Amino acid sequence: QVQLVESGGELVQAGGSLRLSCAASGRTFSSLGMGWFRQAPGKEREFVAAISLRGASTDYGISVKGRFTISRDNAKNTMYLQMNNLKPGDTAVYYCAATRPYYSSAIYTGGTEYNYWGQGTQVTVSS
């Protein structure tokens, strides 16, 4: 079993930056493929970013590419999402997710490919 706890969400003005963290426990963090998703009110869950076991491979959703950066520190069992140039459209609850990948460089962009989810952290971007 894996437990995931997100933190770092808050109210920020458009153009600002935030860094989200996802702390993992319960399983060797370095064996997990990780990802970030978000869900705004009335909208479907959206893929934000994903990272492979050792961070060599990453992928981003179209709406955040070039503004967000995903990273991980396996020594600290923590994944991060650096969010720059935030826009009101980025307002959502952000969730981290984990899965056991088939191979070390695998990254997954579909929510159904993840087995474990955190409780979410609210990010609100004001205009």
C-alpha positions as a printed Julia matrix, in Angstrom:
127×3 Matrix{Float64}:
   0.0    0.0     0.0
   1.12   3.54   -0.75
   0.1    6.7     1.04
   0.4   10.04   -0.74
   0.06  13.46    0.85
   0.06  16.65   -1.21
   0.9   20.08    0.12
   1.7   23.57   -1.12
  -1.59  24.64   -2.63
  -2.8   28.15   -1.88
  -4.27  31.33   -3.31
  -1.92  33.13   -5.69
  -2.22  35.96   -8.18
  -2.01  35.38  -11.9
   1.6   35.36  -13.04
   2.8   34.01   -9.73
   4.45  30.73   -8.84
   3.82  27.82   -6.51
   5.58  24.58   -5.72
   3.49  21.57   -4.82
   4.92  18.61   -2.95
   3.77  15.01   -2.74
   5.19  12.94    0.1
   4.98   9.16   -0.29
   5.17   6.36    2.24
   4.42   2.68    2.46
   6.46   1.44   -0.47
   9.88   2.13   -1.91
   9.37   5.47   -3.61
  11.98   4.8    -6.25
   9.9    1.86   -7.54
   6.9    4.07   -8.33
   6.0    5.98  -11.44
   4.45   9.26  -10.4
   2.11  11.84  -11.82
   0.11  14.99  -11.17
  -3.5   15.5   -12.17
  -5.96  18.28  -11.51
  -9.7   18.73  -11.45
 -11.59  22.0   -11.59
 -15.24  22.31  -10.53
 -17.56  20.94  -13.18
 -14.68  19.62  -15.29
 -13.12  16.23  -15.85
  -9.84  15.24  -14.28
  -6.93  16.47  -16.39
  -3.42  15.11  -16.77
  -0.79  17.64  -15.69
   2.59  15.89  -15.6
   4.28  12.53  -15.11
   7.76  11.35  -14.23
   9.57   8.02  -14.44
  11.22   6.11  -11.6
  14.47   8.04  -11.55
  13.27  11.19  -13.23
  14.87  10.55  -16.6
  11.56  10.75  -18.46
   8.83  13.35  -18.06
   5.7   14.41  -19.9
   3.3   17.32  -19.58
  -0.22  18.23  -20.48
  -0.53  20.68  -23.33
  -1.99  23.43  -21.17
   0.96  23.45  -18.75
   3.91  22.62  -20.98
   6.59  25.26  -20.69
   5.21  26.62  -17.4
   5.23  23.64  -15.05
   8.13  21.36  -14.11
   7.81  17.97  -12.45
  10.67  16.53  -10.42
  11.33  13.99   -7.71
  13.79  13.38   -4.91
  13.93   9.67   -4.24
  16.09  10.19   -1.16
  13.28  12.25    0.37
  10.4   10.14   -0.99
   8.93  13.3    -2.45
   7.72  14.51   -5.82
   7.35  18.17   -6.76
   5.46  20.31   -9.22
   6.95  23.75   -9.83
   4.27  25.95  -11.34
   5.25  29.26  -12.93
   3.29  31.96  -14.72
   0.08  30.71  -13.19
  -3.21  31.55  -14.87
  -6.78  31.59  -13.55
  -7.41  28.51  -15.69
  -4.94  26.62  -13.49
  -7.36  26.85  -10.58
  -8.17  23.29   -9.49
  -7.59  20.63   -6.9
  -4.24  19.04   -7.68
  -3.73  15.36   -7.01
  -0.59  13.28   -7.0
  -0.76   9.67   -8.1
   1.52   6.64   -8.08
   1.75   3.39   -9.98
   4.06   0.42  -10.4
   5.48   0.79  -13.89
   6.26  -2.02  -16.29
   9.73  -0.68  -16.97
  11.99   1.95  -15.47
  11.52   4.68  -18.06
   7.75   4.33  -18.34
   5.52   7.34  -17.78
   1.75   7.28  -17.71
  -0.64  10.05  -18.68
  -3.95   8.31  -18.05
  -5.59   8.47  -14.67
  -6.74   4.86  -14.89
  -3.11   3.75  -15.04
  -2.5    4.89  -11.47
  -3.26   2.76   -8.43
  -2.72   5.23   -5.61
  -3.97   8.78   -5.12
  -3.51  11.55   -2.61
  -6.32  13.6    -1.11
  -5.55  16.69   -3.19
  -4.44  20.26   -2.55
  -6.35  23.34   -3.68
  -4.67  25.83   -6.0
  -6.55  29.05   -6.67
  -5.25  31.64   -9.11
  -6.85  35.05   -8.99
  -6.92  37.4   -11.96
